JSON list of C-alpha atoms in Angstrom, two decimals:
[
{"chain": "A", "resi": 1, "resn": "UNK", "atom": "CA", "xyz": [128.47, 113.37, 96.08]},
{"chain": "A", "resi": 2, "resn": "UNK", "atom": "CA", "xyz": [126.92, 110.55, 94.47]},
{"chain": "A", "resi": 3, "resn": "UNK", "atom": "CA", "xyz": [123.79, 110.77, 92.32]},
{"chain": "A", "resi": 4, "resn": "UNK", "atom": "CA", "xyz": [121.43, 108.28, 92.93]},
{"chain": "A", "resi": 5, "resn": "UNK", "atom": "CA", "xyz": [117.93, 108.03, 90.61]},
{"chain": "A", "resi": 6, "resn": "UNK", "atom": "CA", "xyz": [115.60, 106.50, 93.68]},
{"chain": "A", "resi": 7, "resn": "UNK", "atom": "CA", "xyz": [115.85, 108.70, 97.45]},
{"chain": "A", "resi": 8, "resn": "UNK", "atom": "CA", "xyz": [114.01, 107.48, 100.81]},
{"chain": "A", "resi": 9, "resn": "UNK", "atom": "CA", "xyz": [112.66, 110.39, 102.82]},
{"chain": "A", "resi": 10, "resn": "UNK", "atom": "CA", "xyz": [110.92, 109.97, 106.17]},
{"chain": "A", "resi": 11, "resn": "UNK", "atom": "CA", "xyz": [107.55, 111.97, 106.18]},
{"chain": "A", "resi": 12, "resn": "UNK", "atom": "CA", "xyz": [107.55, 114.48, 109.33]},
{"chain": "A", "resi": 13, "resn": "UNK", "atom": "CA", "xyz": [104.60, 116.05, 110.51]},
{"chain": "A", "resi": 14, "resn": "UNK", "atom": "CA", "xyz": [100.96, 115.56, 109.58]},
{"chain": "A", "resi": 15, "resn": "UNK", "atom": "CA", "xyz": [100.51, 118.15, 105.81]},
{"chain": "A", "resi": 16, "resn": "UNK", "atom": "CA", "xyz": [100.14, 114.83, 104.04]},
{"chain": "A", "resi": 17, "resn": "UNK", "atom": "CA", "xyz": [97.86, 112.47, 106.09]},
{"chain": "A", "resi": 18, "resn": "UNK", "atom": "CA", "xyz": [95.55, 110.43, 105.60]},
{"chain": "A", "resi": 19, "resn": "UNK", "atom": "CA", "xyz": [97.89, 109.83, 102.47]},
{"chain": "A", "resi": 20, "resn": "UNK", "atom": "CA", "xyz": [101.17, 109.93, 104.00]},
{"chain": "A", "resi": 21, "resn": "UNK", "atom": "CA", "xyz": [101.63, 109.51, 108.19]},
{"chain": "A", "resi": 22, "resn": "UNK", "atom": "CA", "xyz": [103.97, 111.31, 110.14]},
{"chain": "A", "resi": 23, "resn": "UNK", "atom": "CA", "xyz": [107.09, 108.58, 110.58]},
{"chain": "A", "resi": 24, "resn": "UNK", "atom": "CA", "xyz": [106.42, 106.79, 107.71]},
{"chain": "A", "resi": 25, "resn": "UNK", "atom": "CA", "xyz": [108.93, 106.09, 105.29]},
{"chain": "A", "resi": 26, "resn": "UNK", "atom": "CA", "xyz": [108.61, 106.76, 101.22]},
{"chain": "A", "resi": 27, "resn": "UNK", "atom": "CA", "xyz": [110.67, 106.53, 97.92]},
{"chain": "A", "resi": 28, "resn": "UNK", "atom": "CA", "xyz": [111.04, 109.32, 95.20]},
{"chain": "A", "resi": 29, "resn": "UNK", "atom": "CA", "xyz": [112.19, 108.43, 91.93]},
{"chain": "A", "resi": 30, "resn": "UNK", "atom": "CA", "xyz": [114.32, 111.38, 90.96]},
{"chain": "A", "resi": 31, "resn": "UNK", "atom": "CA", "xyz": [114.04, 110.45, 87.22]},
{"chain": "A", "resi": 32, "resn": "UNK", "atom": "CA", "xyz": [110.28, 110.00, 86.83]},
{"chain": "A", "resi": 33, "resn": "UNK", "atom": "CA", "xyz": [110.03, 113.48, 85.26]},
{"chain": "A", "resi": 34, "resn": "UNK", "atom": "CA", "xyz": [112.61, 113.38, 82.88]},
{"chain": "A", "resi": 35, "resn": "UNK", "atom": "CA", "xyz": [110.71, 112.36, 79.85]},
{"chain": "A", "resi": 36, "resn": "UNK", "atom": "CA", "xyz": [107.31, 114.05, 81.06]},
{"chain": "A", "resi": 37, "resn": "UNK", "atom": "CA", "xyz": [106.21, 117.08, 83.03]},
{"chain": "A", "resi": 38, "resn": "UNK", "atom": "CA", "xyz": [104.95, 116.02, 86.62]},
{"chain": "A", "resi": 39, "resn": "UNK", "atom": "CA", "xyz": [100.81, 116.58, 86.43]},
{"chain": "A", "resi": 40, "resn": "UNK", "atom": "CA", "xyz": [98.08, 117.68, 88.48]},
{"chain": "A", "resi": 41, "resn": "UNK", "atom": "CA", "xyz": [97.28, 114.45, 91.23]},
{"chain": "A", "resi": 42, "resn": "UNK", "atom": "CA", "xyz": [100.95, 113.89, 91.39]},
{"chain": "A", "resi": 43, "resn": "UNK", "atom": "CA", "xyz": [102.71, 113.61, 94.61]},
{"chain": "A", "resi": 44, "resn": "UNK", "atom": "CA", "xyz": [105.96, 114.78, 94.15]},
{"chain": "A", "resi": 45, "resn": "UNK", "atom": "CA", "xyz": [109.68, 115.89, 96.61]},
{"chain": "A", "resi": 46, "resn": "UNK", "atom": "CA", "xyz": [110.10, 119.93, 95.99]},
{"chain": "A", "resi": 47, "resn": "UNK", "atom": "CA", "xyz": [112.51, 122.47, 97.36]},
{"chain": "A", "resi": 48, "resn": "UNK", "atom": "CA", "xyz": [110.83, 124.66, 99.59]},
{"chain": "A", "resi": 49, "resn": "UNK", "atom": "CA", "xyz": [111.92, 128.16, 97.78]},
{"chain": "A", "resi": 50, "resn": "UNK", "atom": "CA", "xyz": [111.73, 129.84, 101.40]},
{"chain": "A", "resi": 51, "resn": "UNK", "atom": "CA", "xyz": [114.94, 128.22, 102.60]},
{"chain": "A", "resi": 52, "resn": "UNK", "atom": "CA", "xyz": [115.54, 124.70, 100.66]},
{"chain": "A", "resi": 53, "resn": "UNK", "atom": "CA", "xyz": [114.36, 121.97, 102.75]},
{"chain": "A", "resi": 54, "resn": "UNK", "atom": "CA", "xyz": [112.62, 119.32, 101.16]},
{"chain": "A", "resi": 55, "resn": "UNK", "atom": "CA", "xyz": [108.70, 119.35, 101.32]},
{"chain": "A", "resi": 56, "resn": "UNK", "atom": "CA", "xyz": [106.49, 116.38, 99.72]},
{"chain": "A", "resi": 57, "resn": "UNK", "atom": "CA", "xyz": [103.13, 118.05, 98.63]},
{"chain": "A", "resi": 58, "resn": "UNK", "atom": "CA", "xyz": [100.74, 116.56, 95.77]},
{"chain": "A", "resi": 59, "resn": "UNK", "atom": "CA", "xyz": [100.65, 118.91, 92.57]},
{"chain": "A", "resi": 60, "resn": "UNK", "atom": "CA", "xyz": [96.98, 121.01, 92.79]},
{"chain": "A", "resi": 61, "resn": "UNK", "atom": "CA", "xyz": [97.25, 123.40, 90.26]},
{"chain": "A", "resi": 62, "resn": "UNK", "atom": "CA", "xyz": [100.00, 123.65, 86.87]},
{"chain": "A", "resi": 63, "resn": "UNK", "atom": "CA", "xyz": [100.74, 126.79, 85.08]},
{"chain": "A", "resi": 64, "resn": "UNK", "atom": "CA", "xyz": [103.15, 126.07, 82.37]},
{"chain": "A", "resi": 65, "resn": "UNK", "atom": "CA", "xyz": [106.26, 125.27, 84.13]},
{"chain": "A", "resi": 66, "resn": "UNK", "atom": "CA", "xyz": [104.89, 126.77, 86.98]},
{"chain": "A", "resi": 67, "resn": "UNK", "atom": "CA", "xyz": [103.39, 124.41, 90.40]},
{"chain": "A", "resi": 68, "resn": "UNK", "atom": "CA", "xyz": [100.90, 124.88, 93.22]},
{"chain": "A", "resi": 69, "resn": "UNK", "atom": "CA", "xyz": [101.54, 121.94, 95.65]},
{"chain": "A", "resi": 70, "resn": "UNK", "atom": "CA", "xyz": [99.62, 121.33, 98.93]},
{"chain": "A", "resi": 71, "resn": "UNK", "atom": "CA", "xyz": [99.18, 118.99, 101.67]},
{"chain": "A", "resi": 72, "resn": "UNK", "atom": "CA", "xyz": [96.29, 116.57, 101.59]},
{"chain": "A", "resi": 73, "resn": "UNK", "atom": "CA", "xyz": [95.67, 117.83, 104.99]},
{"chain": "A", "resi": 74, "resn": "UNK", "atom": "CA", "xyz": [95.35, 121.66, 104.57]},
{"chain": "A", "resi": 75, "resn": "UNK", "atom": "CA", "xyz": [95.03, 122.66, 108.24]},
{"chain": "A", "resi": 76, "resn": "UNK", "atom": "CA", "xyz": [98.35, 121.47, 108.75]},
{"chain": "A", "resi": 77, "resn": "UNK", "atom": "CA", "xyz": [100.21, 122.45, 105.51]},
{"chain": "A", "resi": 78, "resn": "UNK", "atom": "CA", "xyz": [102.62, 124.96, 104.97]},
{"chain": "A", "resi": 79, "resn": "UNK", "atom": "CA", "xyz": [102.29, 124.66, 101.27]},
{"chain": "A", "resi": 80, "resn": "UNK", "atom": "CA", "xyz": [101.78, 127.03, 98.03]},
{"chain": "A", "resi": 81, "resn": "UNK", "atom": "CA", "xyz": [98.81, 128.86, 99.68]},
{"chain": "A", "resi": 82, "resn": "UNK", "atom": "CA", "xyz": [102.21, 130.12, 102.09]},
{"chain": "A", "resi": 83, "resn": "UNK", "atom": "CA", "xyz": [105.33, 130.70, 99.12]},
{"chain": "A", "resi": 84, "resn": "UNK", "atom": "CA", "xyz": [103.16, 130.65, 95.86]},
{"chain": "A", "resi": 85, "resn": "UNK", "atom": "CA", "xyz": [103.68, 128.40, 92.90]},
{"chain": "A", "resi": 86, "resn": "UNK", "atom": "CA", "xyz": [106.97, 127.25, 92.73]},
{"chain": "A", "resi": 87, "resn": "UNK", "atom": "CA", "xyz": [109.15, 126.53, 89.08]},
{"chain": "A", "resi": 88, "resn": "UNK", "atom": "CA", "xyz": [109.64, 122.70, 87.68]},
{"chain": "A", "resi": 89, "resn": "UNK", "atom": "CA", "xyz": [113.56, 123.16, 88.51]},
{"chain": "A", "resi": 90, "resn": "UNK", "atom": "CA", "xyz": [111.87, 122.87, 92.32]},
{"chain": "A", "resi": 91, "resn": "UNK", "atom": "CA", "xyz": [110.05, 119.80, 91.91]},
{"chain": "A", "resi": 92, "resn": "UNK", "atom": "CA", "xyz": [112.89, 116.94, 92.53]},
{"chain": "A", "resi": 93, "resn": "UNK", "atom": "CA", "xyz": [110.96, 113.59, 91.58]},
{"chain": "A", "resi": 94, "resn": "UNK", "atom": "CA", "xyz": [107.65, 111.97, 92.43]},
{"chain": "A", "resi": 95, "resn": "UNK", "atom": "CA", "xyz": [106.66, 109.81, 95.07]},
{"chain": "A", "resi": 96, "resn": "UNK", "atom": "CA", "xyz": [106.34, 106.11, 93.81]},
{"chain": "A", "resi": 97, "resn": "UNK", "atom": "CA", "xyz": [106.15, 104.13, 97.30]},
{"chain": "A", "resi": 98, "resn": "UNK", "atom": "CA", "xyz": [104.63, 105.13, 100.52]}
]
């Protein structure tokens, strides 16, 4: 498998909007956390650590290398509040176009 630094991802459902819309299409640069640790505001691509599917939450809360990500749209989020904080070897790479 090839390793490629940028990744498209097509949002489904509605756990991001008004940011991000169910459909729409966004980038993750897989390498924007290589030099620095992803911060509090940050959108970012994480492995759900239910089961491994991809989720893209913004970063709420940061515990040393430890993450609470939700969805800007809570009522529709299956987020941290669901599987806890998650570990930085979760968090793949942060949003940079939507």
């Amino acid at each position: 498998m090839i390793w490629l630094p940028i990744i498209h991802y097509k949002i489904f459902g509605q756990s991001m909007s008004i940011t991000l819309q169910n459909g729409q299409h966004i980038l993750v640069n897989r390498c924007a956390f290589f030099f620095k640790q992803p911060q509090v505001g940050d959108i970012v691509a994480a492995k759900d650590p239910r089961d491994g599917k991809i989720l893209i939450k913004r970063i709420a809360k940061k515990e040393k290398q430890k993450y609470f990500l939700m969805g800007d749209n809570p009522a529709h989020s299956t987020d941290s509040r669901t599987f806890g904080m998650i570990d930085r070897k979760n968090i793949l790479g942060k949003v940079i176009f939507f």
